[in-house]
Amino acid sequence: MIFKLVPFIKDIVLIFAALTTMFVAVYGLNKWKAEHKGKAYFDAAKELLAAIYSVRNNFEIVRSGWLDISEFPEGYSSKHPTERSDEDNANANWYVYKNRLEPLIQAMNELDTALIEGEVIWGPEVKEQGRKVNGSYNRLVRSIKDLVQEDYRGMVDPNDEIVKRYRQDVACSRESEDELSKQINSSVEYFEKLLSPYVRAKSN
């Protein structure tokens, strides 16, 4: 009788072993998927957050009110202020801001790239926030160009409200309460709130 039960017990053991193996495989696969998904979210969040911080920092550099003498074109600084024409001043200022804008443009391109994956993971609102950052960039560039045009005209009225707004857009710190600074800070805060939990979760 015992010998007759041996094949039956053997079958049960094999079935149990197969079920155990299948359970372990499914559990392992699900765990791998969860870890892989978590890593994908972490990588995307880290890349996008780094990109928005780079944009923010480069906005600050462009908008710095301090124009160092080394930033101006060769020959301009050696001229006495009375020897500089309105055109000289305008060309010199554009030279400074054009060079300052180049790293910001690079940072904006990197942000646009990161936003593609960000939209896939977090939805269209991420893309919309990216448009707002682009809007802040476009406003800054317009204000720089308009201010340079005022330099060409000899800055007829530096106290004109429009000119003052141009200056405010072009030369302000992160802590400033002007409209453009608020726009930039609002975009940064949005991405921080969205992405920081994913970065912290992986780091812990």
Tab-separated table of C-alpha atoms in Angstrom:
chain	number	residue	atom	x	y	z
A	1	MET	CA	0.000	0.000	0.000
A	2	ILE	CA	2.811	2.337	0.924
A	3	PHE	CA	4.553	1.627	-2.368
A	4	LYS	CA	1.372	2.498	-4.216
A	5	LEU	CA	1.273	5.907	-2.490
A	6	VAL	CA	4.846	6.800	-3.431
A	7	PRO	CA	4.069	7.884	-7.032
A	8	PHE	CA	1.080	9.870	-5.761
A	9	ILE	CA	3.152	11.662	-3.117
A	10	LYS	CA	5.858	12.259	-5.691
A	11	ASP	CA	3.303	13.901	-8.000
A	12	ILE	CA	2.075	16.123	-5.174
A	13	VAL	CA	5.639	17.158	-4.358
A	14	LEU	CA	6.331	17.951	-7.998
A	15	ILE	CA	3.118	19.965	-8.295
A	16	PHE	CA	3.929	21.846	-5.091
A	17	ALA	CA	7.463	22.516	-6.319
A	18	ALA	CA	6.134	23.747	-9.653
A	19	LEU	CA	3.635	26.039	-7.930
A	20	THR	CA	6.348	27.352	-5.628
A	21	THR	CA	8.648	27.991	-8.575
A	22	MET	CA	5.861	29.755	-10.449
A	23	PHE	CA	5.020	31.888	-7.399
A	24	VAL	CA	8.656	32.845	-6.900
A	25	ALA	CA	8.983	33.658	-10.606
A	26	VAL	CA	5.841	35.810	-10.638
A	27	TYR	CA	6.836	37.524	-7.400
A	28	GLY	CA	10.330	38.129	-8.738
A	29	LEU	CA	8.985	39.467	-12.027
A	30	ASN	CA	6.563	41.822	-10.273
A	31	LYS	CA	9.304	42.986	-7.933
A	32	TRP	CA	11.621	43.557	-10.889
A	33	LYS	CA	8.902	45.509	-12.703
A	34	ALA	CA	8.272	47.661	-9.638
A	35	GLU	CA	11.985	48.313	-9.157
A	36	HIS	CA	12.458	49.016	-12.857
A	37	LYS	CA	9.487	51.393	-12.870
A	38	GLY	CA	10.773	53.093	-9.722
A	39	LYS	CA	14.218	53.544	-11.273
A	40	ALA	CA	12.701	54.879	-14.509
A	41	TYR	CA	10.640	57.415	-12.556
A	42	PHE	CA	13.662	58.365	-10.442
A	43	ASP	CA	15.896	58.864	-13.485
A	44	ALA	CA	13.271	60.921	-15.318
A	45	ALA	CA	12.483	63.019	-12.238
A	46	LYS	CA	16.155	63.641	-11.496
A	47	GLU	CA	16.895	64.635	-15.095
A	48	LEU	CA	13.900	66.967	-15.343
A	49	LEU	CA	14.556	68.570	-11.954
A	50	ALA	CA	18.228	69.117	-12.835
A	51	ALA	CA	17.162	70.678	-16.147
A	52	ILE	CA	14.741	73.137	-14.514
A	53	TYR	CA	17.371	74.099	-11.926
A	54	SER	CA	19.881	74.718	-14.710
A	55	VAL	CA	17.355	76.946	-16.487
A	56	ARG	CA	16.649	78.841	-13.264
A	57	ASN	CA	20.354	79.388	-12.572
A	58	ASN	CA	21.018	80.595	-16.101
A	59	PHE	CA	18.068	82.983	-15.911
A	60	GLU	CA	19.777	84.482	-12.862
A	61	ILE	CA	23.079	84.857	-14.698
A	62	VAL	CA	21.451	86.598	-17.662
A	63	ARG	CA	19.452	88.888	-15.380
A	64	SER	CA	22.333	89.827	-13.103
A	65	GLY	CA	22.479	93.603	-12.808
A	66	TRP	CA	26.266	93.532	-12.566
A	67	LEU	CA	27.949	93.843	-15.967
A	68	ASP	CA	31.626	93.085	-15.539
A	69	ILE	CA	34.123	94.965	-17.675
A	70	SER	CA	35.426	91.641	-19.039
A	71	GLU	CA	32.020	90.952	-20.612
A	72	PHE	CA	32.150	93.917	-22.980
A	73	PRO	CA	33.664	93.701	-26.469
A	74	GLU	CA	37.303	94.519	-26.963
A	75	GLY	CA	37.928	98.246	-27.343
A	76	TYR	CA	34.659	99.389	-25.777
A	77	SER	CA	35.862	99.608	-22.183
A	78	SER	CA	38.996	101.514	-23.160
A	79	LYS	CA	36.888	104.361	-24.522
A	80	HIS	CA	35.958	107.208	-22.221
A	81	PRO	CA	32.177	107.326	-21.655
A	82	THR	CA	32.021	110.652	-23.495
A	83	GLU	CA	33.592	108.993	-26.545
A	84	ARG	CA	30.958	106.277	-26.743
A	85	SER	CA	28.039	106.835	-29.070
A	86	ASP	CA	24.525	105.540	-28.461
A	87	GLU	CA	25.259	102.885	-31.059
A	88	ASP	CA	28.457	101.893	-29.221
A	89	ASN	CA	26.502	101.466	-25.987
A	90	ALA	CA	23.737	99.492	-27.681
A	91	ASN	CA	26.161	97.171	-29.489
A	92	ALA	CA	28.165	96.612	-26.304
A	93	ASN	CA	25.088	95.772	-24.254
A	94	TRP	CA	23.782	93.399	-26.909
A	95	TYR	CA	27.211	91.726	-27.027
A	96	VAL	CA	27.043	91.104	-23.273
A	97	TYR	CA	23.513	89.741	-23.248
A	98	LYS	CA	23.957	87.666	-26.388
A	99	ASN	CA	26.857	85.842	-24.704
A	100	ARG	CA	24.898	85.472	-21.479
A	101	LEU	CA	21.945	83.994	-23.338
A	102	GLU	CA	23.925	81.175	-24.977
A	103	PRO	CA	24.135	78.954	-21.842
A	104	LEU	CA	20.462	79.677	-21.118
A	105	ILE	CA	19.527	78.572	-24.636
A	106	GLN	CA	21.486	75.344	-24.079
A	107	ALA	CA	19.707	74.812	-20.755
A	108	MET	CA	16.333	75.431	-22.409
A	109	ASN	CA	17.132	72.821	-25.077
A	110	GLU	CA	18.027	70.283	-22.376
A	111	LEU	CA	14.783	71.082	-20.564
A	112	ASP	CA	12.776	70.555	-23.759
A	113	THR	CA	14.395	67.128	-24.151
A	114	ALA	CA	13.654	66.148	-20.536
A	115	LEU	CA	10.064	67.340	-20.895
A	116	ILE	CA	9.373	64.747	-23.612
A	117	GLU	CA	9.836	61.823	-21.208
A	118	GLY	CA	8.268	63.864	-18.421
A	119	GLU	CA	5.077	64.267	-20.429
A	120	VAL	CA	4.933	60.510	-21.061
A	121	ILE	CA	5.167	59.761	-17.330
A	122	TRP	CA	3.313	62.664	-15.693
A	123	GLY	CA	0.961	63.815	-18.413
A	124	PRO	CA	0.264	66.918	-20.524
A	125	GLU	CA	0.391	69.351	-17.596
A	126	VAL	CA	4.166	68.917	-17.576
A	127	LYS	CA	4.269	70.055	-21.208
A	128	GLU	CA	2.058	73.040	-20.356
A	129	GLN	CA	4.415	74.056	-17.555
A	130	GLY	CA	7.274	73.764	-20.039
A	131	ARG	CA	5.452	76.227	-22.284
A	132	LYS	CA	5.299	78.679	-19.381
A	133	VAL	CA	9.070	78.434	-18.942
A	134	ASN	CA	9.476	79.101	-22.666
A	135	GLY	CA	7.147	82.078	-22.252
A	136	SER	CA	9.406	83.469	-19.519
A	137	TYR	CA	12.428	83.008	-21.778
A	138	ASN	CA	10.714	84.735	-24.711
A	139	ARG	CA	9.693	87.647	-22.500
A	140	LEU	CA	13.261	88.072	-21.267
A	141	VAL	CA	14.691	88.057	-24.796
A	142	ARG	CA	12.087	90.566	-26.005
A	143	SER	CA	12.876	92.889	-23.105
A	144	ILE	CA	16.610	92.656	-23.783
A	145	LYS	CA	16.107	93.486	-27.457
A	146	ASP	CA	13.715	96.334	-26.667
A	147	LEU	CA	16.127	97.753	-24.102
A	148	VAL	CA	18.955	97.606	-26.641
A	149	GLN	CA	16.715	99.452	-29.107
A	150	GLU	CA	16.215	102.128	-26.465
A	151	ASP	CA	20.003	102.354	-26.180
A	152	TYR	CA	20.201	102.923	-29.943
A	153	ARG	CA	17.734	105.760	-29.572
A	154	GLY	CA	19.729	107.259	-26.748
A	155	MET	CA	17.272	106.299	-23.981
A	156	VAL	CA	15.094	109.375	-24.475
A	157	ASP	CA	13.222	108.845	-21.206
A	158	PRO	CA	14.781	106.291	-18.831
A	159	ASN	CA	11.868	106.834	-16.426
A	160	ASP	CA	9.274	105.785	-18.988
A	161	GLU	CA	7.126	103.003	-17.524
A	162	ILE	CA	7.758	100.671	-20.472
A	163	VAL	CA	11.513	101.197	-20.234
A	164	LYS	CA	11.365	100.575	-16.490
A	165	ARG	CA	9.561	97.296	-17.129
A	166	TYR	CA	12.241	96.278	-19.641
A	167	ARG	CA	14.911	97.021	-17.059
A	168	GLN	CA	13.018	95.081	-14.419
A	169	ASP	CA	12.793	92.040	-16.689
A	170	VAL	CA	16.458	92.233	-17.620
A	171	ALA	CA	18.082	93.004	-14.255
A	172	CYS	CA	16.582	91.337	-11.180
A	173	SER	CA	17.537	88.716	-8.605
A	174	ARG	CA	15.741	85.477	-7.695
A	175	GLU	CA	14.286	87.113	-4.574
A	176	SER	CA	12.758	89.988	-6.548
A	177	GLU	CA	8.986	90.345	-6.589
A	178	ASP	CA	8.730	91.470	-10.209
A	179	GLU	CA	6.367	89.671	-12.563
A	180	LEU	CA	9.005	87.749	-14.519
A	181	SER	CA	10.752	86.523	-11.362
A	182	LYS	CA	7.411	85.301	-10.027
A	183	GLN	CA	6.755	83.436	-13.282
A	184	ILE	CA	10.130	81.707	-13.174
A	185	ASN	CA	9.862	80.841	-9.471
A	186	SER	CA	6.331	79.515	-9.949
A	187	SER	CA	7.541	77.128	-12.668
A	188	VAL	CA	10.430	75.916	-10.509
A	189	GLU	CA	8.098	75.355	-7.545
A	190	TYR	CA	5.710	73.321	-9.711
A	191	PHE	CA	8.454	70.946	-10.830
A	192	GLU	CA	9.899	70.706	-7.303
A	193	LYS	CA	6.510	69.737	-5.876
A	194	LEU	CA	5.916	67.177	-8.643
A	195	LEU	CA	9.356	65.589	-8.840
A	196	SER	CA	10.992	65.818	-5.403
A	197	PRO	CA	8.977	62.886	-3.933
A	198	TYR	CA	10.290	60.548	-6.666
A	199	VAL	CA	13.879	61.651	-6.101
A	200	ARG	CA	13.623	61.378	-2.302
A	201	ALA	CA	11.910	57.971	-2.461
A	202	LYS	CA	14.800	56.471	-4.429
A	203	SER	CA	17.440	58.183	-2.289
A	204	ASN	CA	16.008	56.841	1.001
